[in-house]
Amino acid sequence: MRKLLLGLDIGSSSVKASLLDADTGEVHAAKSAPAVEMPISAPKSGWAEQDPEMWWTYVKEAIAFILKKASVKKNEIKAIGIAYQMHGLVVVDKNQQVLRPSIIWCDSRAIDLGKEAFDQLGEEYCLKNLLNSPGNFTASKLRWVIENEPQTAAKIYKIMLPGDYIAMKLSGEITTSETGLSEGVFWDFQTNGISQSVLEHYQIPQEWIPEVKPSFSVQSEVSKSGSTETGLDPGIPITYRAGDQPNNAFSLQVLHPGELATTAGTSGTVYGVTEQPLYDSKSRVNTFVHVNHQETKPSYGVLLCVNGTGILNSWLKKNLGQGEVDYMQMNSWAKSAPVGADGLVFLPFGNGAERILENKFIGAQLLGLDLLRHDKSHIMRAAQEGIVSALTYGFEIMKGMGLNLNTVKAGKANMFLSPVFRSAFIHMNEVDLQLYDTDGAQGAARGAGIGAGIYASEAEAFDKLKLLETFSPNPNFLAPYREAYEKWKEKLALILNS
């Protein structure tokens, strides 16, 4: 009988499920749903919400597909792992009914509340104990609900992150994790527990916080109701849970100091691991509990996030391509323009407030457009180089914190499929780039295998992880890319100082 591991990745664009064979490392089936990107509602400028029930609908669709495609028999699935979009807020009542749409990761409404909390709790406490400003994270979002929607707040039984919600729908149990609480800035790194100061400042009742489970552990089991809705066997344990960026790092076996992972999906990230509780004094990059953290053996993840990444490419596809071109064609256009896009500069910051800009929202901006010289190829190249420039800007902050940035790992997906994007990435940052055959859902499946004890070690879990390609900088290309980045940075400085 096969030993199968089910990995779920709950993104803001889509939900993905993968069915991994624990013995062979083979993916027997994988499915993304829906076929088009999930909608994000913006009732007001700077807001971003999604209906958690929509995530559950597509989880069920993806599971149904892979169960059928892989001809799964009873008792073959041994464990489930869940990865999810970070920082989202889900609130439910005593009947486990959602009380309002989820305020997701790129929503900016709680920025002022986070600033106020930083001032009142004090810079020393926030940076030493929380390793971050409360900023626009989950705790601040919850305070916004308390202040602005008191009738909703009065009905709250538990608060959750998106992955906690999916686990609840599968099992009927409400739990969370240390890494999840840290990403919401509920975690005190000095006491290694929930921050009482944050709860008191935001007037958040302790009982709203779910029971805390280790990332790798038997957290709950598929209930009869969960089985009925999904077709999964009742009793399958849920044994791993992590936010998408810690999970992406885990998916690439980034678990030790000096290792780095990157993504370029809707948002773009770089995630580095350290044994030291590092922080940026301006909270432009953020430190959280990593999935393999233990009190006796600390492990922290330093996250650089640029909200405006693949979403800019998607916007260009929809509005310039008018649905008649695909990303491959857009990449071809970008490749036909020179490095630096002939002076055209794209600031990609059009998806909410950006942490690397100290939570400013300046919007996406196309600068230096010459109507006599520039065409769509220059725009496409400027967009891709602009996204990489934003990541490079964050890289410089991480280097200033003491992180080693020599080799970066990524899955071969999303914007890393573009030769222009890859070239800009390795030359602007002067790093080697390793691309692997993996994704967040596969990583969640491997995590489930560790949490269930099916894999005896991390090394065994990643024994079949396949390195596809490695890219290294060409010394001849460093100067033009450095010039393009410096020009981009000059334009950004003018906007920020205006």
CSV table of C-alpha atoms in Angstrom, one decimal:
chain,number,residue,atom,x,y,z
A,1,MET,CA,0.0,0.0,0.0
A,2,ARG,CA,1.2,3.5,-0.9
A,3,LYS,CA,2.1,6.0,1.9
A,4,LEU,CA,0.7,9.2,0.6
A,5,LEU,CA,1.1,12.7,2.1
A,6,LEU,CA,-1.4,15.5,1.2
A,7,GLY,CA,-0.1,19.1,1.1
A,8,LEU,CA,-2.4,22.1,0.8
A,9,ASP,CA,-1.2,25.6,0.0
A,10,ILE,CA,-3.8,28.3,0.6
A,11,GLY,CA,-2.7,31.4,-1.4
A,12,SER,CA,-4.5,34.6,-2.1
A,13,SER,CA,-4.4,33.9,-5.9
A,14,SER,CA,-5.2,30.1,-5.8
A,15,VAL,CA,-5.4,27.0,-3.6
A,16,LYS,CA,-3.1,24.1,-4.5
A,17,ALA,CA,-3.1,20.5,-3.4
A,18,SER,CA,-0.3,18.0,-4.0
A,19,LEU,CA,-0.3,14.3,-3.2
A,20,LEU,CA,3.3,13.1,-2.5
A,21,ASP,CA,4.5,9.5,-2.2
A,22,ALA,CA,6.5,9.4,1.0
A,23,ASP,CA,8.7,6.5,-0.2
A,24,THR,CA,9.5,7.6,-3.8
A,25,GLY,CA,9.1,11.4,-3.6
A,26,GLU,CA,6.8,11.2,-6.7
A,27,VAL,CA,3.9,13.6,-6.9
A,28,HIS,CA,1.0,11.4,-8.0
A,29,ALA,CA,-1.4,14.3,-8.5
A,30,ALA,CA,-1.5,18.1,-8.1
A,31,LYS,CA,-4.2,20.7,-8.7
A,32,SER,CA,-4.6,24.4,-8.5
A,33,ALA,CA,-8.0,25.9,-8.1
A,34,PRO,CA,-9.7,28.0,-9.4
A,35,ALA,CA,-8.6,28.2,-13.1
A,36,VAL,CA,-8.4,32.0,-12.8
A,37,GLU,CA,-7.0,34.0,-9.9
A,38,MET,CA,-9.3,34.3,-6.8
A,39,PRO,CA,-10.8,37.7,-6.4
A,40,ILE,CA,-9.6,40.2,-3.7
A,41,SER,CA,-12.2,42.6,-2.6
A,42,ALA,CA,-11.2,46.2,-1.9
A,43,PRO,CA,-14.2,48.0,-0.4
A,44,LYS,CA,-11.9,51.0,0.3
A,45,SER,CA,-8.5,52.1,-1.0
A,46,GLY,CA,-5.8,50.2,0.8
A,47,TRP,CA,-8.2,47.5,1.9
A,48,ALA,CA,-8.0,43.8,0.9
A,49,GLU,CA,-10.4,41.1,1.9
A,50,GLN,CA,-11.3,37.5,0.9
A,51,ASP,CA,-14.1,35.2,1.9
A,52,PRO,CA,-12.7,32.2,3.8
A,53,GLU,CA,-15.5,30.1,2.5
A,54,MET,CA,-14.1,30.7,-0.9
A,55,TRP,CA,-10.8,29.1,0.1
A,56,TRP,CA,-12.6,26.1,1.5
A,57,THR,CA,-14.6,25.7,-1.7
A,58,TYR,CA,-11.4,25.5,-3.7
A,59,VAL,CA,-9.7,23.3,-1.2
A,60,LYS,CA,-12.5,20.8,-1.7
A,61,GLU,CA,-12.3,21.1,-5.5
A,62,ALA,CA,-8.6,20.5,-5.5
A,63,ILE,CA,-8.8,17.5,-3.1
A,64,ALA,CA,-11.6,15.9,-5.2
A,65,PHE,CA,-9.5,16.2,-8.3
A,66,ILE,CA,-6.3,14.7,-6.9
A,67,LEU,CA,-8.2,11.8,-5.1
A,68,LYS,CA,-9.7,10.9,-8.5
A,69,LYS,CA,-6.6,11.4,-10.6
A,70,ALA,CA,-4.4,9.4,-8.2
A,71,SER,CA,-7.0,6.7,-7.7
A,72,VAL,CA,-6.5,7.0,-3.9
A,73,LYS,CA,-7.6,4.0,-1.9
A,74,LYS,CA,-8.8,3.9,1.7
A,75,ASN,CA,-6.0,4.4,4.3
A,76,GLU,CA,-3.4,5.4,1.7
A,77,ILE,CA,-3.2,9.1,2.9
A,78,LYS,CA,-1.2,9.1,6.1
A,79,ALA,CA,-1.0,12.8,7.0
A,80,ILE,CA,-2.0,16.3,5.9
A,81,GLY,CA,0.1,19.5,5.9
A,82,ILE,CA,-1.2,23.0,5.4
A,83,ALA,CA,0.6,26.1,4.2
A,84,TYR,CA,-1.2,29.4,3.9
A,85,GLN,CA,-1.1,33.1,3.1
A,86,MET,CA,0.4,34.9,6.1
A,87,HIS,CA,-1.0,37.6,8.4
A,88,GLY,CA,-4.7,37.2,7.4
A,89,LEU,CA,-7.3,37.5,10.1
A,90,VAL,CA,-10.3,35.1,10.3
A,91,VAL,CA,-12.8,35.5,13.2
A,92,VAL,CA,-15.5,33.0,14.0
A,93,ASP,CA,-18.3,32.6,16.5
A,94,LYS,CA,-19.0,29.7,18.9
A,95,ASN,CA,-20.6,27.8,16.0
A,96,GLN,CA,-17.4,28.2,13.9
A,97,GLN,CA,-19.2,30.5,11.6
A,98,VAL,CA,-17.2,33.3,9.9
A,99,LEU,CA,-18.2,36.7,11.2
A,100,ARG,CA,-16.7,38.9,8.5
A,101,PRO,CA,-14.5,38.6,5.4
A,102,SER,CA,-10.8,37.9,6.2
A,103,ILE,CA,-8.6,41.0,6.3
A,104,ILE,CA,-5.7,39.6,4.3
A,105,TRP,CA,-1.9,40.2,4.2
A,106,CYS,CA,-1.9,43.2,1.8
A,107,ASP,CA,-4.6,45.2,3.6
A,108,SER,CA,-3.3,48.5,4.9
A,109,ARG,CA,-6.1,49.8,7.1
A,110,ALA,CA,-4.4,49.1,10.5
A,111,ILE,CA,-1.1,50.9,9.8
A,112,ASP,CA,-1.9,53.8,12.2
A,113,LEU,CA,-2.9,51.5,14.9
A,114,GLY,CA,0.4,49.7,14.6
A,115,LYS,CA,2.3,53.0,14.8
A,116,GLU,CA,0.4,54.0,17.9
A,117,ALA,CA,1.1,50.6,19.5
A,118,PHE,CA,4.8,50.9,18.7
A,119,ASP,CA,4.9,54.4,20.3
A,120,GLN,CA,2.9,53.3,23.4
A,121,LEU,CA,4.5,49.9,24.0
A,122,GLY,CA,7.9,51.5,23.3
A,123,GLU,CA,10.6,50.9,20.7
A,124,GLU,CA,12.7,48.9,23.1
A,125,TYR,CA,9.9,46.5,24.1
A,126,CYS,CA,8.7,46.0,20.5
A,127,LEU,CA,12.1,45.4,19.0
A,128,LYS,CA,13.6,43.3,21.8
A,129,ASN,CA,10.5,41.3,22.7
A,130,LEU,CA,8.4,41.2,19.4
A,131,LEU,CA,11.4,41.7,17.0
A,132,ASN,CA,9.0,43.9,15.0
A,133,SER,CA,6.8,46.9,15.2
A,134,PRO,CA,3.1,45.7,15.5
A,135,GLY,CA,2.7,47.4,12.2
A,136,ASN,CA,0.0,46.2,9.9
A,137,PHE,CA,0.1,42.6,11.2
A,138,THR,CA,-2.8,40.4,12.4
A,139,ALA,CA,-2.9,41.8,16.0
A,140,SER,CA,-3.4,45.4,14.6
A,141,LYS,CA,-6.0,44.1,12.1
A,142,LEU,CA,-7.9,42.6,15.0
A,143,ARG,CA,-7.8,45.8,17.0
A,144,TRP,CA,-9.2,47.6,13.9
A,145,VAL,CA,-12.2,45.2,14.1
A,146,ILE,CA,-12.6,45.8,17.8
A,147,GLU,CA,-12.7,49.6,17.3
A,148,ASN,CA,-14.7,49.8,14.1
A,149,GLU,CA,-17.0,46.8,14.2
A,150,PRO,CA,-18.0,46.3,17.8
A,151,GLN,CA,-21.0,44.3,17.0
A,152,THR,CA,-18.7,41.8,15.2
A,153,ALA,CA,-16.2,41.8,17.9
A,154,ALA,CA,-18.9,41.0,20.5
A,155,LYS,CA,-19.5,37.7,18.8
A,156,ILE,CA,-15.9,36.6,18.4
A,157,TYR,CA,-15.1,33.2,19.9
A,158,LYS,CA,-11.7,32.5,18.3
A,159,ILE,CA,-9.4,34.3,15.9
A,160,MET,CA,-7.4,32.4,13.3
A,161,LEU,CA,-5.0,32.7,10.5
A,162,PRO,CA,-6.1,31.3,7.1
A,163,GLY,CA,-4.4,27.9,7.6
A,164,ASP,CA,-6.0,27.6,11.0
A,165,TYR,CA,-9.4,28.1,9.4
A,166,ILE,CA,-8.8,25.3,6.8
A,167,ALA,CA,-7.6,23.0,9.6
A,168,MET,CA,-10.8,23.8,11.5
A,169,LYS,CA,-13.0,23.0,8.5
A,170,LEU,CA,-11.2,19.7,8.1
A,171,SER,CA,-11.2,18.7,11.8
A,172,GLY,CA,-13.7,20.8,13.7
A,173,GLU,CA,-10.9,21.8,16.0
A,174,ILE,CA,-9.5,25.3,16.4
A,175,THR,CA,-5.7,25.5,17.0
A,176,THR,CA,-2.8,27.6,15.9
A,177,SER,CA,1.1,27.5,16.1
A,178,GLU,CA,4.0,29.4,17.5
A,179,THR,CA,5.1,30.5,14.1
A,180,GLY,CA,1.6,31.6,13.2
A,181,LEU,CA,1.3,33.7,16.4
A,182,SER,CA,4.7,35.3,15.8
A,183,GLU,CA,3.7,36.3,12.2
A,184,GLY,CA,0.7,38.0,13.7
A,185,VAL,CA,3.0,39.8,16.3
A,186,PHE,CA,1.3,38.1,19.2
A,187,TRP,CA,4.6,36.3,20.2
A,188,ASP,CA,7.0,37.5,22.9
A,189,PHE,CA,10.5,36.2,22.0
A,190,GLN,CA,11.9,36.8,25.4
A,191,THR,CA,9.3,34.8,27.4
A,192,ASN,CA,8.7,32.4,24.5
A,193,GLY,CA,5.0,32.8,24.8
A,194,ILE,CA,2.0,35.0,23.9
A,195,SER,CA,2.7,38.7,24.5
A,196,GLN,CA,0.6,39.8,27.4
A,197,SER,CA,1.6,43.4,26.6
A,198,VAL,CA,0.2,43.2,23.1
A,199,LEU,CA,-3.1,41.7,24.3
A,200,GLU,CA,-3.4,44.3,27.0
A,201,HIS,CA,-2.6,47.2,24.8
A,202,TYR,CA,-5.0,46.1,22.1
A,203,GLN,CA,-7.6,44.9,24.6
A,204,ILE,CA,-7.7,41.4,23.1
A,205,PRO,CA,-9.1,38.7,25.4
A,206,GLN,CA,-6.7,35.9,26.0
A,207,GLU,CA,-9.5,33.3,25.4
A,208,TRP,CA,-9.7,34.5,21.7
A,209,ILE,CA,-6.3,32.9,21.0
A,210,PRO,CA,-6.6,29.2,20.0
A,211,GLU,CA,-4.7,26.4,21.6
A,212,VAL,CA,-1.0,26.4,20.4
A,213,LYS,CA,0.4,23.3,18.7
A,214,PRO,CA,4.0,22.7,17.4
A,215,SER,CA,4.4,23.1,13.6
A,216,PHE,CA,5.4,19.5,13.4
A,217,SER,CA,2.9,17.5,15.5
A,218,VAL,CA,-0.4,15.7,15.4
A,219,GLN,CA,-2.6,18.9,15.7
A,220,SER,CA,-6.0,17.4,14.9
A,221,GLU,CA,-7.7,14.8,12.7
A,222,VAL,CA,-10.2,14.9,9.8
A,223,SER,CA,-13.6,14.7,11.3
A,224,LYS,CA,-16.7,12.9,10.0
A,225,SER,CA,-18.0,16.3,8.7
A,226,GLY,CA,-14.6,17.1,7.1
A,227,SER,CA,-14.6,13.6,5.5
A,228,THR,CA,-18.1,14.1,4.1
A,229,GLU,CA,-17.2,17.4,2.5
A,230,THR,CA,-13.9,16.4,1.1
A,231,GLY,CA,-13.9,12.7,0.5
A,232,LEU,CA,-10.9,12.2,2.7
A,233,ASP,CA,-10.9,9.3,5.2
A,234,PRO,CA,-11.9,10.4,8.7
A,235,GLY,CA,-9.1,10.2,11.2
A,236,ILE,CA,-6.3,11.3,8.9
A,237,PRO,CA,-4.0,13.5,11.1
A,238,ILE,CA,-3.1,17.1,10.3
A,239,THR,CA,0.6,17.1,11.3
A,240,TYR,CA,2.1,20.3,9.9
A,241,ARG,CA,1.1,23.9,9.5
A,242,ALA,CA,3.1,27.0,8.5
A,243,GLY,CA,2.7,30.4,6.8
A,244,ASP,CA,3.5,30.4,3.1
A,245,GLN,CA,7.0,32.0,3.4
A,246,PRO,CA,8.3,29.8,6.3
A,247,ASN,CA,6.8,26.9,4.4
A,248,ASN,CA,8.4,28.0,1.1
A,249,ALA,CA,11.8,28.1,2.9
A,250,PHE,CA,11.0,24.6,4.4
A,251,SER,CA,10.0,23.4,0.9
A,252,LEU,CA,13.5,24.3,-0.3
A,253,GLN,CA,15.2,22.7,2.8
A,254,VAL,CA,16.1,26.2,4.1
A,255,LEU,CA,16.3,25.4,7.8
A,256,HIS,CA,19.8,26.5,8.9
A,257,PRO,CA,21.7,29.8,9.2
A,258,GLY,CA,23.1,31.1,6.0
A,259,GLU,CA,20.4,29.5,3.8
A,260,LEU,CA,18.0,31.7,1.9
A,261,ALA,CA,14.7,31.1,-0.1
A,262,THR,CA,12.9,33.4,-2.4
A,263,THR,CA,9.5,33.5,-4.2
A,264,ALA,CA,8.1,35.8,-6.9
A,265,GLY,CA,4.4,35.1,-6.9
A,266,THR,CA,1.7,37.7,-6.1
A,267,SER,CA,4.2,39.2,-3.7
A,268,GLY,CA,7.9,38.7,-3.8
A,269,THR,CA,10.0,37.5,-0.8
A,270,VAL,CA,13.4,36.6,0.4
A,271,TYR,CA,13.5,34.5,3.6
A,272,GLY,CA,16.7,33.9,5.6
A,273,VAL,CA,17.3,31.7,8.6
A,274,THR,CA,19.3,32.7,11.7
A,275,GLU,CA,19.9,31.4,15.2
A,276,GLN,CA,20.0,34.9,16.5
A,277,PRO,CA,16.8,37.0,17.2
A,278,LEU,CA,17.8,39.7,14.7
A,279,TYR,CA,15.6,42.7,13.9
A,280,ASP,CA,15.7,45.8,11.7
A,281,SER,CA,15.3,49.0,13.8
A,282,LYS,CA,12.7,50.3,11.3
A,283,SER,CA,10.9,46.9,10.9
A,284,ARG,CA,11.4,47.1,7.1
A,285,VAL,CA,12.0,43.4,7.2
A,286,ASN,CA,10.5,41.2,9.8
A,287,THR,CA,11.6,38.3,12.0
A,288,PHE,CA,9.3,35.4,13.0
A,289,VAL,CA,9.6,32.0,14.6
A,290,HIS,CA,10.8,29.5,11.9
A,291,VAL,CA,9.1,26.1,11.5
A,292,ASN,CA,11.9,24.2,13.2
A,293,HIS,CA,12.2,26.6,16.2
A,294,GLN,CA,12.7,25.0,19.6
A,295,GLU,CA,13.2,26.8,22.9
A,296,THR,CA,16.5,25.0,23.4
A,297,LYS,CA,17.6,25.3,19.8
A,298,PRO,CA,16.2,28.7,18.4
A,299,SER,CA,15.5,29.2,14.7
A,300,TYR,CA,14.2,32.4,13.3
A,301,GLY,CA,13.1,33.5,9.9
A,302,VAL,CA,13.9,37.0,8.6
A,303,LEU,CA,11.4,37.9,5.9
A,304,LEU,CA,11.7,40.5,3.2
A,305,CYS,CA,8.4,41.0,1.4
A,306,VAL,CA,7.5,43.2,-1.6
A,307,ASN,CA,3.7,43.2,-2.0
A,308,GLY,CA,3.9,44.5,-5.6
A,309,THR,CA,5.5,41.7,-7.5
A,310,GLY,CA,3.6,39.2,-9.6
A,311,ILE,CA,0.5,41.2,-9.2
A,312,LEU,CA,2.2,44.0,-11.3
A,313,ASN,CA,2.9,41.4,-14.0
A,314,SER,CA,-0.7,40.1,-13.8
A,315,TRP,CA,-2.0,43.7,-14.1
A,316,LEU,CA,0.1,44.3,-17.2
A,317,LYS,CA,-1.1,41.0,-18.7
A,318,LYS,CA,-4.7,42.0,-18.1
A,319,ASN,CA,-4.6,45.6,-19.2
A,320,LEU,CA,-1.8,45.8,-21.8
A,321,GLY,CA,-2.3,42.4,-23.2
A,322,GLN,CA,-6.1,42.6,-22.8
A,323,GLY,CA,-6.2,38.9,-22.2
A,324,GLU,CA,-4.7,38.0,-25.6
A,325,VAL,CA,-1.1,37.4,-24.5
A,326,ASP,CA,0.4,35.0,-22.1
A,327,TYR,CA,3.3,35.4,-19.7
A,328,MET,CA,5.7,33.7,-22.2
A,329,GLN,CA,5.0,36.4,-24.8
A,330,MET,CA,5.4,39.1,-22.2
A,331,ASN,CA,8.8,37.6,-21.2
A,332,SER,CA,9.8,37.6,-24.9
A,333,TRP,CA,8.9,41.3,-25.2
A,334,ALA,CA,10.9,42.1,-22.1
A,335,LYS,CA,13.9,40.3,-23.4
A,336,SER,CA,13.9,42.4,-26.6
A,337,ALA,CA,14.5,45.6,-24.6
A,338,PRO,CA,18.0,46.4,-23.3
A,339,VAL,CA,19.1,46.2,-19.7
A,340,GLY,CA,17.8,49.3,-17.9
A,341,ALA,CA,14.9,49.5,-20.3
A,342,ASP,CA,16.4,52.5,-22.1
A,343,GLY,CA,16.0,54.7,-19.0
A,344,LEU,CA,12.4,53.7,-18.2
A,345,VAL,CA,11.8,53.0,-14.5
A,346,PHE,CA,8.9,51.1,-12.8
A,347,LEU,CA,8.3,51.3,-9.1
A,348,PRO,CA,6.1,48.3,-8.4
A,349,PHE,CA,4.5,49.4,-5.1
A,350,GLY,CA,0.8,49.3,-6.0
A,351,ASN,CA,-0.4,46.6,-3.7
A,352,GLY,CA,-0.9,48.2,-0.4
A,353,ALA,CA,1.6,49.7,2.0
A,354,GLU,CA,5.1,48.3,1.7
A,355,ARG,CA,7.1,47.3,4.8
A,356,ILE,CA,10.5,48.1,3.1
A,357,LEU,CA,9.2,51.7,2.6
A,358,GLU,CA,8.3,51.9,6.3
A,359,ASN,CA,4.7,51.1,5.6
A,360,LYS,CA,4.3,53.9,3.0
A,361,PHE,CA,1.8,53.4,0.1
A,362,ILE,CA,3.2,55.3,-2.9
A,363,GLY,CA,1.4,53.3,-5.6
A,364,ALA,CA,2.9,51.8,-8.7
A,365,GLN,CA,4.6,54.4,-10.8
A,366,LEU,CA,6.1,54.4,-14.3
A,367,LEU,CA,8.8,57.1,-14.6
A,368,GLY,CA,10.7,58.5,-17.5
A,369,LEU,CA,8.3,57.4,-20.2
A,370,ASP,CA,9.4,58.8,-23.6
A,371,LEU,CA,6.5,58.5,-26.1
A,372,LEU,CA,8.9,58.6,-29.0
A,373,ARG,CA,11.3,55.9,-27.9
A,374,HIS,CA,9.6,53.5,-25.5
A,375,ASP,CA,7.2,50.7,-26.4
A,376,LYS,CA,5.6,47.7,-24.7
A,377,SER,CA,8.9,45.8,-24.6
A,378,HIS,CA,10.5,48.6,-22.5
A,379,ILE,CA,7.5,48.6,-20.2
A,380,MET,CA,7.6,44.8,-19.7
A,381,ARG,CA,11.4,45.0,-19.0
A,382,ALA,CA,11.1,48.0,-16.7
A,383,ALA,CA,8.4,46.1,-14.7
A,384,GLN,CA,10.5,43.0,-14.2
A,385,GLU,CA,13.7,45.0,-13.4
A,386,GLY,CA,11.6,47.2,-11.1
A,387,ILE,CA,10.4,44.2,-9.1
A,388,VAL,CA,13.9,42.9,-8.8
A,389,SER,CA,15.2,46.3,-7.8
A,390,ALA,CA,12.6,46.4,-5.0
A,391,LEU,CA,13.8,43.0,-3.8
A,392,THR,CA,17.4,44.2,-4.0
A,393,TYR,CA,16.5,47.2,-1.9
A,394,GLY,CA,15.3,44.8,0.7
A,395,PHE,CA,18.4,42.7,0.3
A,396,GLU,CA,20.6,45.6,1.3
A,397,ILE,CA,18.6,45.9,4.5
A,398,MET,CA,19.1,42.2,5.3
A,399,LYS,CA,22.8,42.4,4.6
A,400,GLY,CA,23.0,45.3,7.1
A,401,MET,CA,21.5,43.0,9.7
A,402,GLY,CA,24.3,40.5,9.1
A,403,LEU,CA,22.6,37.9,7.0
A,404,ASN,CA,24.7,36.0,4.5
A,405,LEU,CA,23.3,36.3,1.0
A,406,ASN,CA,25.5,34.3,-1.4
A,407,THR,CA,23.2,31.5,-2.6
A,408,VAL,CA,19.4,31.7,-2.9
A,409,LYS,CA,17.0,28.9,-3.5
A,410,ALA,CA,13.6,29.1,-5.3
A,411,GLY,CA,11.1,26.8,-6.9
A,412,LYS,CA,11.0,27.0,-10.7
A,413,ALA,CA,7.7,28.8,-11.0
A,414,ASN,CA,6.1,32.2,-11.4
A,415,MET,CA,8.4,35.0,-12.3
A,416,PHE,CA,11.5,32.9,-12.1
A,417,LEU,CA,10.3,31.3,-15.3
A,418,SER,CA,11.4,34.6,-17.0
A,419,PRO,CA,15.0,34.8,-18.2
A,420,VAL,CA,14.9,38.6,-17.8
A,421,PHE,CA,13.8,38.3,-14.2
A,422,ARG,CA,16.4,35.6,-13.4
A,423,SER,CA,19.2,37.6,-15.0
A,424,ALA,CA,18.2,40.8,-13.2
A,425,PHE,CA,17.9,38.9,-9.9
A,426,ILE,CA,21.4,37.3,-10.0
A,427,HIS,CA,23.2,40.3,-11.3
A,428,MET,CA,21.6,43.1,-9.2
A,429,ASN,CA,22.2,41.0,-6.0
A,430,GLU,CA,25.4,39.2,-7.1
A,431,VAL,CA,24.1,35.8,-5.9
A,432,ASP,CA,23.9,32.3,-7.3
A,433,LEU,CA,20.3,31.1,-7.9
A,434,GLN,CA,19.3,27.5,-7.5
A,435,LEU,CA,15.9,26.4,-8.9
A,436,TYR,CA,14.2,23.3,-7.6
A,437,ASP,CA,11.3,21.1,-8.6
A,438,THR,CA,9.0,21.9,-5.7
A,439,ASP,CA,6.3,24.2,-4.5
A,440,GLY,CA,4.4,25.1,-1.3
A,441,ALA,CA,2.0,22.2,-1.5
A,442,GLN,CA,4.8,19.7,-1.9
A,443,GLY,CA,6.6,21.3,1.0
A,444,ALA,CA,3.5,21.1,3.2
A,445,ALA,CA,3.2,17.4,2.3
A,446,ARG,CA,6.9,16.8,3.3
A,447,GLY,CA,6.2,18.7,6.5
A,448,ALA,CA,3.2,16.4,7.2
A,449,GLY,CA,5.5,13.4,6.8
A,450,ILE,CA,7.9,14.8,9.4
A,451,GLY,CA,5.1,15.7,11.8
A,452,ALA,CA,3.6,12.3,11.5
A,453,GLY,CA,6.9,10.5,12.1
A,454,ILE,CA,6.8,8.9,8.6
A,455,TYR,CA,10.2,10.6,7.9
A,456,ALA,CA,12.8,9.9,10.6
A,457,SER,CA,14.7,13.1,9.8
A,458,GLU,CA,14.8,16.2,7.7
A,459,ALA,CA,17.4,14.7,5.5
A,460,GLU,CA,15.1,11.7,4.7
A,461,ALA,CA,12.2,14.1,3.9
A,462,PHE,CA,14.3,15.9,1.3
A,463,ASP,CA,16.2,13.0,-0.1
A,464,LYS,CA,14.3,13.1,-3.4
A,465,LEU,CA,14.2,17.0,-3.7
A,466,LYS,CA,15.4,17.7,-7.2
A,467,LEU,CA,17.7,20.6,-8.2
A,468,LEU,CA,16.9,21.6,-11.7
A,469,GLU,CA,19.2,24.5,-12.6
A,470,THR,CA,21.8,26.8,-11.1
A,471,PHE,CA,22.4,30.4,-12.4
A,472,SER,CA,25.5,32.4,-11.6
A,473,PRO,CA,26.3,36.1,-12.4
A,474,ASN,CA,28.3,36.9,-15.5
A,475,PRO,CA,31.0,39.5,-14.5
A,476,ASN,CA,30.4,41.3,-17.8
A,477,PHE,CA,26.8,42.0,-16.9
A,478,LEU,CA,27.3,43.3,-13.3
A,479,ALA,CA,28.0,46.9,-14.3
A,480,PRO,CA,24.9,47.6,-16.5
A,481,TYR,CA,22.5,45.9,-13.9
A,482,ARG,CA,24.2,47.9,-11.1
A,483,GLU,CA,23.6,51.1,-13.1
A,484,ALA,CA,20.0,50.2,-13.7
A,485,TYR,CA,19.5,49.5,-10.0
A,486,GLU,CA,21.1,52.8,-8.9
A,487,LYS,CA,18.9,54.7,-11.4
A,488,TRP,CA,15.8,52.9,-9.9
A,489,LYS,CA,16.9,53.8,-6.4
A,490,GLU,CA,17.4,57.4,-7.3
A,491,LYS,CA,13.9,57.6,-8.7
A,492,LEU,CA,12.5,56.0,-5.5
A,493,ALA,CA,14.4,58.4,-3.3
A,494,LEU,CA,12.8,61.4,-5.2
A,495,ILE,CA,9.3,60.0,-4.7
A,496,LEU,CA,9.9,59.2,-1.0
A,497,ASN,CA,11.4,62.7,-0.3
A,498,SER,CA,8.8,64.7,-2.3
